Amino acid sequence: MTIELKNEYLTVQFKTLGGQLTSIKDKDGLEYLWQADPEYWNGQAPILFPICGSLRNDWAIYRPQERPFFTGLIRRHGFVRKEEFTLEEVNENSVTFSIKPNAEMLDNYLYQFELRVVYTLNGKSIRTEFQVTNLEIEKTMPYFIGAHPAFNCPLVEGENYEDYYIEFSEVESCSIPKSFPETGLLDLQDRTPFLENQKILDLDYSLFSHDAITLDQLKSRSVTLRSRKSGKGLRVDFDDFPNLILWSTTNKSPFIALEPWSGLSTSLEEGNFLEEKRQVTKISPQETSRKIYDITILN
């Protein structure tokens, strides 16, 4: 099922499969969101839950204080991105989707939960609010959540990928961890200098010749994608997310993903207990955790 929100600036569409954003068009009909060409990548803006990235051997181990340990299989980026969400509510400027675990999810992720995703269209901005509720009576629930929106790049016919740049809201100097594409894991101790006293990153396909770029040391909580030729662009604000992932495929795909994540793939020196992973969010029984990010069209 496809749902549409519209105002004088934007027409935005969503679908119940994955509860995700599927289109952002401006008043001239220019499409900003990647349209899932399978030659490159058949995704668009999947929701990553209850993990971002990968676990070692795809196994989650729970409750280190208990014996025997409880284990579950959670593949890369979690399981909700391929599930049908319930359409809870639509009004003039917002749509709300929700999902609760089925039996297979509960076999591998041992917590009763509800994930609600509220999209709000306001002017030229689309706000995404993730509301994660721990429905357990006694157990504290660990989780991670991330967004994975990909944007057309170039946006305008006749432009090239290299005509675009990313601008950070702060001057940045940071390194990036080594990644292992075959497993999805990271080595946070083995790092390479990446940004050096700069706000601008020029786009070039060579950036993604190995894998995605994990920016886990940014001061910026906002990034802009823009064309030097047409001036077309967008901004992603991610105050609630400590990490930003930049990604495009190795076969020179005409998109770039700008991904706010609340946590990262397992690092080589990390253990396997979900509750003990870096940046894990823990929700007390019957409580709700909220995380927000915004996409703003700049033209």
mmCIF file of C-alpha atoms in Angstrom:
data_model
loop_
_atom_site.group_PDB
_atom_site.id
_atom_site.type_symbol
_atom_site.label_atom_id
_atom_site.label_comp_id
_atom_site.label_asym_id
_atom_site.label_seq_id
_atom_site.Cartn_x
_atom_site.Cartn_y
_atom_site.Cartn_z
ATOM 1 C CA MET A 1 0.000 0.000 0.000
ATOM 2 C CA THR A 2 1.265 3.475 -0.935
ATOM 3 C CA ILE A 3 0.381 6.583 1.116
ATOM 4 C CA GLU A 4 0.920 10.148 -0.075
ATOM 5 C CA LEU A 5 1.367 13.449 1.734
ATOM 6 C CA LYS A 6 1.420 16.706 -0.205
ATOM 7 C CA ASN A 7 1.851 20.434 0.391
ATOM 8 C CA GLU A 8 2.770 23.431 -1.774
ATOM 9 C CA TYR A 9 6.450 22.409 -1.828
ATOM 10 C CA LEU A 10 6.676 18.616 -1.779
ATOM 11 C CA THR A 11 4.839 15.409 -2.632
ATOM 12 C CA VAL A 12 6.040 12.556 -0.429
ATOM 13 C CA GLN A 13 5.117 8.868 -0.605
ATOM 14 C CA PHE A 14 5.473 5.946 1.784
ATOM 15 C CA LYS A 15 4.644 2.249 1.764
ATOM 16 C CA THR A 16 3.575 -0.222 4.409
ATOM 17 C CA LEU A 17 6.236 -2.770 3.367
ATOM 18 C CA GLY A 18 9.083 -1.798 5.656
ATOM 19 C CA GLY A 19 7.119 1.277 6.814
ATOM 20 C CA GLN A 20 9.444 3.332 4.675
ATOM 21 C CA LEU A 21 9.756 6.504 2.646
ATOM 22 C CA THR A 22 9.593 5.845 -1.122
ATOM 23 C CA SER A 23 9.460 9.217 -2.906
ATOM 24 C CA ILE A 24 10.291 12.902 -2.346
ATOM 25 C CA LYS A 25 9.322 15.170 -5.254
ATOM 26 C CA ASP A 26 9.455 18.945 -5.325
ATOM 27 C CA LYS A 27 6.783 21.148 -6.916
ATOM 28 C CA ASP A 28 8.475 20.733 -10.318
ATOM 29 C CA GLY A 29 8.343 16.948 -10.078
ATOM 30 C CA LEU A 30 12.064 16.484 -9.436
ATOM 31 C CA GLU A 31 12.630 13.200 -7.565
ATOM 32 C CA TYR A 32 15.144 13.357 -4.721
ATOM 33 C CA LEU A 33 14.850 9.822 -3.319
ATOM 34 C CA TRP A 34 16.550 6.871 -5.007
ATOM 35 C CA GLN A 35 14.015 4.765 -6.932
ATOM 36 C CA ALA A 36 15.435 1.282 -6.329
ATOM 37 C CA ASP A 37 16.951 0.404 -9.700
ATOM 38 C CA PRO A 38 17.974 -3.240 -9.093
ATOM 39 C CA GLU A 39 21.018 -2.866 -11.369
ATOM 40 C CA TYR A 40 22.568 -0.963 -8.475
ATOM 41 C CA TRP A 41 20.494 -1.434 -5.305
ATOM 42 C CA ASN A 42 16.842 -2.381 -4.896
ATOM 43 C CA GLY A 43 16.425 -0.539 -1.577
ATOM 44 C CA GLN A 44 15.346 3.038 -0.935
ATOM 45 C CA ALA A 45 15.168 4.065 2.710
ATOM 46 C CA PRO A 46 14.970 0.933 4.881
ATOM 47 C CA ILE A 47 14.581 1.118 8.659
ATOM 48 C CA LEU A 48 17.321 -0.706 10.562
ATOM 49 C CA PHE A 49 16.086 -2.409 13.758
ATOM 50 C CA PRO A 50 16.951 -3.863 16.259
ATOM 51 C CA ILE A 51 20.549 -3.610 15.020
ATOM 52 C CA CYS A 52 22.469 -1.353 12.638
ATOM 53 C CA GLY A 53 25.058 -3.077 10.506
ATOM 54 C CA SER A 54 26.153 -6.585 11.452
ATOM 55 C CA LEU A 55 26.721 -8.811 14.454
ATOM 56 C CA ARG A 56 29.546 -11.344 14.568
ATOM 57 C CA ASN A 57 28.300 -14.388 12.636
ATOM 58 C CA ASP A 58 24.818 -12.783 12.780
ATOM 59 C CA TRP A 59 24.367 -14.032 16.347
ATOM 60 C CA ALA A 60 22.997 -11.977 19.214
ATOM 61 C CA ILE A 61 23.692 -13.201 22.744
ATOM 62 C CA TYR A 62 21.518 -11.872 25.561
ATOM 63 C CA ARG A 63 21.590 -11.460 29.337
ATOM 64 C CA PRO A 64 25.212 -12.071 30.312
ATOM 65 C CA GLN A 65 24.177 -12.536 33.962
ATOM 66 C CA GLU A 66 22.170 -15.690 33.147
ATOM 67 C CA ARG A 67 23.236 -19.256 32.344
ATOM 68 C CA PRO A 68 22.782 -20.730 29.835
ATOM 69 C CA PHE A 69 22.974 -17.704 27.575
ATOM 70 C CA PHE A 70 20.063 -16.861 25.310
ATOM 71 C CA THR A 71 20.954 -16.524 21.639
ATOM 72 C CA GLY A 72 19.231 -15.355 18.477
ATOM 73 C CA LEU A 73 19.944 -14.970 14.780
ATOM 74 C CA ILE A 74 19.717 -11.358 13.553
ATOM 75 C CA ARG A 75 21.052 -10.715 10.092
ATOM 76 C CA ARG A 76 22.571 -7.473 8.819
ATOM 77 C CA HIS A 77 20.440 -4.391 9.569
ATOM 78 C CA GLY A 78 17.800 -6.363 11.475
ATOM 79 C CA PHE A 79 14.457 -7.742 10.398
ATOM 80 C CA VAL A 80 11.756 -5.042 10.161
ATOM 81 C CA ARG A 81 12.895 -3.639 6.797
ATOM 82 C CA LYS A 82 11.324 -6.607 4.988
ATOM 83 C CA GLU A 83 8.165 -6.834 7.080
ATOM 84 C CA GLU A 84 4.706 -5.390 6.509
ATOM 85 C CA PHE A 85 3.870 -2.538 8.886
ATOM 86 C CA THR A 86 0.394 -1.572 10.031
ATOM 87 C CA LEU A 87 -0.888 1.787 8.801
ATOM 88 C CA GLU A 88 -2.076 3.340 12.059
ATOM 89 C CA GLU A 89 -3.034 6.872 11.091
ATOM 90 C CA VAL A 90 -2.944 9.348 8.209
ATOM 91 C CA ASN A 91 -3.843 13.013 8.433
ATOM 92 C CA GLU A 92 -3.125 16.112 6.381
ATOM 93 C CA ASN A 93 0.580 16.296 7.181
ATOM 94 C CA SER A 94 1.613 13.030 8.858
ATOM 95 C CA VAL A 95 1.462 9.255 8.591
ATOM 96 C CA THR A 96 2.135 6.678 11.306
ATOM 97 C CA PHE A 97 3.169 3.050 10.814
ATOM 98 C CA SER A 98 3.697 0.426 13.499
ATOM 99 C CA ILE A 99 4.965 -3.112 13.899
ATOM 100 C CA LYS A 100 5.046 -5.669 16.702
ATOM 101 C CA PRO A 101 7.106 -8.873 16.700
ATOM 102 C CA ASN A 102 5.847 -12.069 15.140
ATOM 103 C CA ALA A 103 6.835 -15.522 16.419
ATOM 104 C CA GLU A 104 9.999 -15.716 14.292
ATOM 105 C CA MET A 105 11.207 -12.338 15.536
ATOM 106 C CA LEU A 106 10.604 -13.355 19.145
ATOM 107 C CA ASP A 107 12.598 -16.551 18.638
ATOM 108 C CA ASN A 108 15.642 -14.441 17.848
ATOM 109 C CA TYR A 109 15.040 -11.102 19.594
ATOM 110 C CA LEU A 110 13.707 -11.937 23.019
ATOM 111 C CA TYR A 111 11.616 -8.841 23.732
ATOM 112 C CA GLN A 112 8.034 -7.832 23.174
ATOM 113 C CA PHE A 113 8.190 -4.422 21.519
ATOM 114 C CA GLU A 114 6.301 -1.948 19.407
ATOM 115 C CA LEU A 115 8.062 0.174 16.808
ATOM 116 C CA ARG A 116 6.070 3.168 15.621
ATOM 117 C CA VAL A 117 7.374 5.385 12.817
ATOM 118 C CA VAL A 118 5.808 8.832 12.490
ATOM 119 C CA TYR A 119 6.533 10.830 9.328
ATOM 120 C CA THR A 120 5.587 14.508 9.354
ATOM 121 C CA LEU A 121 5.654 16.825 6.330
ATOM 122 C CA ASN A 122 6.297 20.445 7.302
ATOM 123 C CA GLY A 123 7.160 22.906 4.551
ATOM 124 C CA LYS A 124 10.171 21.501 2.715
ATOM 125 C CA SER A 125 11.076 19.087 5.538
ATOM 126 C CA ILE A 126 10.168 15.477 6.259
ATOM 127 C CA ARG A 127 10.623 14.494 9.897
ATOM 128 C CA THR A 128 11.030 10.837 10.831
ATOM 129 C CA GLU A 129 10.388 9.933 14.466
ATOM 130 C CA PHE A 130 11.168 6.422 15.656
ATOM 131 C CA GLN A 131 9.212 5.461 18.784
ATOM 132 C CA VAL A 132 10.417 2.186 20.308
ATOM 133 C CA THR A 133 8.355 0.846 23.215
ATOM 134 C CA ASN A 134 9.453 -1.968 25.506
ATOM 135 C CA LEU A 135 6.279 -3.969 26.128
ATOM 136 C CA GLU A 136 7.961 -6.291 28.624
ATOM 137 C CA ILE A 137 6.742 -6.262 32.216
ATOM 138 C CA GLU A 138 10.136 -6.871 33.847
ATOM 139 C CA LYS A 139 12.958 -7.023 31.292
ATOM 140 C CA THR A 140 15.042 -4.039 30.154
ATOM 141 C CA MET A 141 15.271 -4.054 26.355
ATOM 142 C CA PRO A 142 18.487 -3.286 24.385
ATOM 143 C CA TYR A 143 18.164 -2.004 20.835
ATOM 144 C CA PHE A 144 19.713 -0.014 18.011
ATOM 145 C CA ILE A 145 17.927 1.828 15.238
ATOM 146 C CA GLY A 146 19.064 3.498 12.065
ATOM 147 C CA ALA A 147 17.845 5.175 8.900
ATOM 148 C CA HIS A 148 19.186 4.276 5.455
ATOM 149 C CA PRO A 149 17.801 6.866 2.979
ATOM 150 C CA ALA A 150 19.467 6.979 -0.435
ATOM 151 C CA PHE A 151 19.240 10.056 -2.637
ATOM 152 C CA ASN A 152 19.543 10.462 -6.379
ATOM 153 C CA CYS A 153 22.983 11.757 -7.288
ATOM 154 C CA PRO A 154 23.012 13.392 -9.723
ATOM 155 C CA LEU A 155 19.587 14.940 -9.224
ATOM 156 C CA VAL A 156 19.467 16.772 -12.541
ATOM 157 C CA GLU A 157 19.922 15.357 -16.029
ATOM 158 C CA GLY A 158 23.243 16.358 -17.565
ATOM 159 C CA GLU A 159 25.072 16.524 -14.244
ATOM 160 C CA ASN A 160 27.655 14.049 -12.965
ATOM 161 C CA TYR A 161 28.276 12.436 -9.598
ATOM 162 C CA GLU A 162 31.458 14.473 -9.269
ATOM 163 C CA ASP A 163 29.476 17.734 -9.541
ATOM 164 C CA TYR A 164 28.175 17.092 -6.013
ATOM 165 C CA TYR A 165 29.650 17.616 -2.582
ATOM 166 C CA ILE A 166 28.747 17.011 1.046
ATOM 167 C CA GLU A 167 29.027 19.923 3.450
ATOM 168 C CA PHE A 168 29.261 19.313 7.182
ATOM 169 C CA SER A 169 27.777 21.816 9.606
ATOM 170 C CA GLU A 170 31.079 21.973 11.536
ATOM 171 C CA VAL A 171 34.709 21.986 10.501
ATOM 172 C CA GLU A 172 35.727 18.349 10.824
ATOM 173 C CA SER A 173 38.930 16.440 11.494
ATOM 174 C CA CYS A 174 38.339 12.737 11.969
ATOM 175 C CA SER A 175 39.424 9.226 11.096
ATOM 176 C CA ILE A 176 37.341 6.244 10.019
ATOM 177 C CA PRO A 177 37.536 2.628 11.201
ATOM 178 C CA LYS A 178 38.602 -0.270 9.009
ATOM 179 C CA SER A 179 35.663 -2.224 7.643
ATOM 180 C CA PHE A 180 35.238 -5.784 6.407
ATOM 181 C CA PRO A 181 32.576 -5.875 3.657
ATOM 182 C CA GLU A 182 32.357 -9.655 3.594
ATOM 183 C CA THR A 183 31.216 -9.814 7.232
ATOM 184 C CA GLY A 184 29.964 -6.261 7.818
ATOM 185 C CA LEU A 185 32.172 -5.966 10.904
ATOM 186 C CA LEU A 186 34.490 -3.099 11.866
ATOM 187 C CA ASP A 187 37.827 -2.618 13.575
ATOM 188 C CA LEU A 188 37.377 0.573 15.563
ATOM 189 C CA GLN A 189 41.002 0.413 16.724
ATOM 190 C CA ASP A 190 42.442 0.363 13.179
ATOM 191 C CA ARG A 191 41.672 3.810 11.793
ATOM 192 C CA THR A 192 42.563 5.894 8.717
ATOM 193 C CA PRO A 193 42.574 9.715 8.603
ATOM 194 C CA PHE A 194 39.632 10.919 6.530
ATOM 195 C CA LEU A 195 38.629 14.555 7.090
ATOM 196 C CA GLU A 196 41.300 17.118 7.956
ATOM 197 C CA ASN A 197 40.111 20.541 9.101
ATOM 198 C CA GLN A 198 37.415 20.677 6.420
ATOM 199 C CA LYS A 199 33.686 21.197 5.952
ATOM 200 C CA ILE A 200 33.475 20.078 2.309
ATOM 201 C CA LEU A 201 33.817 16.534 0.960
ATOM 202 C CA ASP A 202 33.799 16.318 -2.830
ATOM 203 C CA LEU A 203 31.994 13.246 -4.092
ATOM 204 C CA ASP A 204 33.907 10.731 -6.138
ATOM 205 C CA TYR A 205 33.160 7.056 -6.722
ATOM 206 C CA SER A 206 36.606 6.124 -5.424
ATOM 207 C CA LEU A 207 35.359 6.982 -1.921
ATOM 208 C CA PHE A 208 33.287 3.786 -1.970
ATOM 209 C CA SER A 209 35.669 1.458 -3.796
ATOM 210 C CA HIS A 210 36.112 -0.617 -0.617
ATOM 211 C CA ASP A 211 32.956 -0.181 1.444
ATOM 212 C CA ALA A 212 30.716 2.315 3.202
ATOM 213 C CA ILE A 213 32.327 5.150 5.159
ATOM 214 C CA THR A 214 31.650 5.052 8.901
ATOM 215 C CA LEU A 215 31.738 8.523 10.446
ATOM 216 C CA ASP A 216 31.667 7.877 14.193
ATOM 217 C CA GLN A 217 33.697 10.932 15.293
ATOM 218 C CA LEU A 218 31.741 13.796 13.725
ATOM 219 C CA LYS A 219 31.021 17.003 15.602
ATOM 220 C CA SER A 220 28.428 17.888 12.963
ATOM 221 C CA ARG A 221 24.833 16.848 13.470
ATOM 222 C CA SER A 222 23.801 18.070 10.041
ATOM 223 C CA VAL A 223 25.070 17.433 6.496
ATOM 224 C CA THR A 224 24.120 18.929 3.143
ATOM 225 C CA LEU A 225 24.264 17.256 -0.267
ATOM 226 C CA ARG A 226 24.430 19.834 -3.071
ATOM 227 C CA SER A 227 25.282 20.279 -6.738
ATOM 228 C CA ARG A 228 27.874 22.845 -7.739
ATOM 229 C CA LYS A 229 26.148 23.234 -11.122
ATOM 230 C CA SER A 230 22.394 23.431 -10.472
ATOM 231 C CA GLY A 231 22.517 24.259 -6.751
ATOM 232 C CA LYS A 232 19.951 21.529 -6.106
ATOM 233 C CA GLY A 233 20.352 19.763 -2.806
ATOM 234 C CA LEU A 234 19.075 18.579 0.536
ATOM 235 C CA ARG A 235 20.052 18.536 4.193
ATOM 236 C CA VAL A 236 19.901 15.726 6.736
ATOM 237 C CA ASP A 237 19.748 16.698 10.436
ATOM 238 C CA PHE A 238 20.443 13.894 12.909
ATOM 239 C CA ASP A 239 20.808 15.300 16.429
ATOM 240 C CA ASP A 240 19.691 12.039 18.068
ATOM 241 C CA PHE A 241 22.174 9.829 16.205
ATOM 242 C CA PRO A 242 25.904 9.632 17.045
ATOM 243 C CA ASN A 243 26.947 8.070 13.726
ATOM 244 C CA LEU A 244 26.573 8.908 10.045
ATOM 245 C CA ILE A 245 27.260 6.338 7.341
ATOM 246 C CA LEU A 246 28.005 7.377 3.750
ATOM 247 C CA TRP A 247 27.444 4.660 1.160
ATOM 248 C CA SER A 248 27.164 3.975 -2.526
ATOM 249 C CA THR A 249 27.727 0.738 -4.413
ATOM 250 C CA THR A 250 31.054 -0.231 -5.941
ATOM 251 C CA ASN A 251 29.582 -0.262 -9.480
ATOM 252 C CA LYS A 252 29.224 3.536 -9.657
ATOM 253 C CA SER A 253 25.557 3.802 -8.805
ATOM 254 C CA PRO A 254 23.771 7.159 -9.292
ATOM 255 C CA PHE A 255 22.885 7.589 -5.630
ATOM 256 C CA ILE A 256 24.392 8.279 -2.248
ATOM 257 C CA ALA A 257 22.995 7.085 1.069
ATOM 258 C CA LEU A 258 23.257 9.390 4.103
ATOM 259 C CA GLU A 259 22.490 7.137 7.067
ATOM 260 C CA PRO A 260 22.032 8.216 10.703
ATOM 261 C CA TRP A 261 22.680 5.215 12.975
ATOM 262 C CA SER A 262 22.308 4.943 16.751
ATOM 263 C CA GLY A 263 24.998 2.247 16.882
ATOM 264 C CA LEU A 264 27.476 0.382 14.692
ATOM 265 C CA SER A 265 28.422 -3.079 13.529
ATOM 266 C CA THR A 266 30.318 -5.195 16.021
ATOM 267 C CA SER A 267 33.988 -4.227 16.251
ATOM 268 C CA LEU A 268 36.658 -6.937 16.306
ATOM 269 C CA GLU A 269 37.527 -6.348 19.972
ATOM 270 C CA GLU A 270 33.873 -6.273 21.098
ATOM 271 C CA GLY A 271 32.044 -9.143 22.720
ATOM 272 C CA ASN A 272 28.762 -10.626 21.497
ATOM 273 C CA PHE A 273 26.340 -9.589 24.253
ATOM 274 C CA LEU A 274 23.790 -7.185 22.775
ATOM 275 C CA GLU A 275 23.388 -5.390 26.115
ATOM 276 C CA GLU A 276 27.120 -4.633 26.257
ATOM 277 C CA LYS A 277 27.642 -3.274 22.752
ATOM 278 C CA ARG A 278 28.828 0.306 22.296
ATOM 279 C CA GLN A 279 26.090 2.938 22.132
ATOM 280 C CA VAL A 280 23.316 0.478 22.946
ATOM 281 C CA THR A 281 20.022 2.094 23.974
ATOM 282 C CA LYS A 282 18.307 0.364 26.893
ATOM 283 C CA ILE A 283 14.602 0.871 27.555
ATOM 284 C CA SER A 284 13.039 0.124 30.914
ATOM 285 C CA PRO A 285 9.886 -2.017 30.974
ATOM 286 C CA GLN A 286 6.799 -0.238 29.608
ATOM 287 C CA GLU A 287 8.851 2.807 28.566
ATOM 288 C CA THR A 288 9.302 4.418 25.128
ATOM 289 C CA SER A 289 12.493 5.691 23.495
ATOM 290 C CA ARG A 290 12.317 8.318 20.724
ATOM 291 C CA LYS A 291 14.859 9.282 18.071
ATOM 292 C CA ILE A 292 14.307 11.854 15.307
ATOM 293 C CA TYR A 293 15.973 12.900 12.076
ATOM 294 C CA ASP A 294 14.934 15.364 9.349
ATOM 295 C CA ILE A 295 15.342 15.569 5.576
ATOM 296 C CA THR A 296 14.988 19.096 4.152
ATOM 297 C CA ILE A 297 14.876 19.963 0.439
ATOM 298 C CA LEU A 298 16.883 23.132 -0.091
ATOM 299 C CA ASN A 299 15.557 24.505 -3.381
#
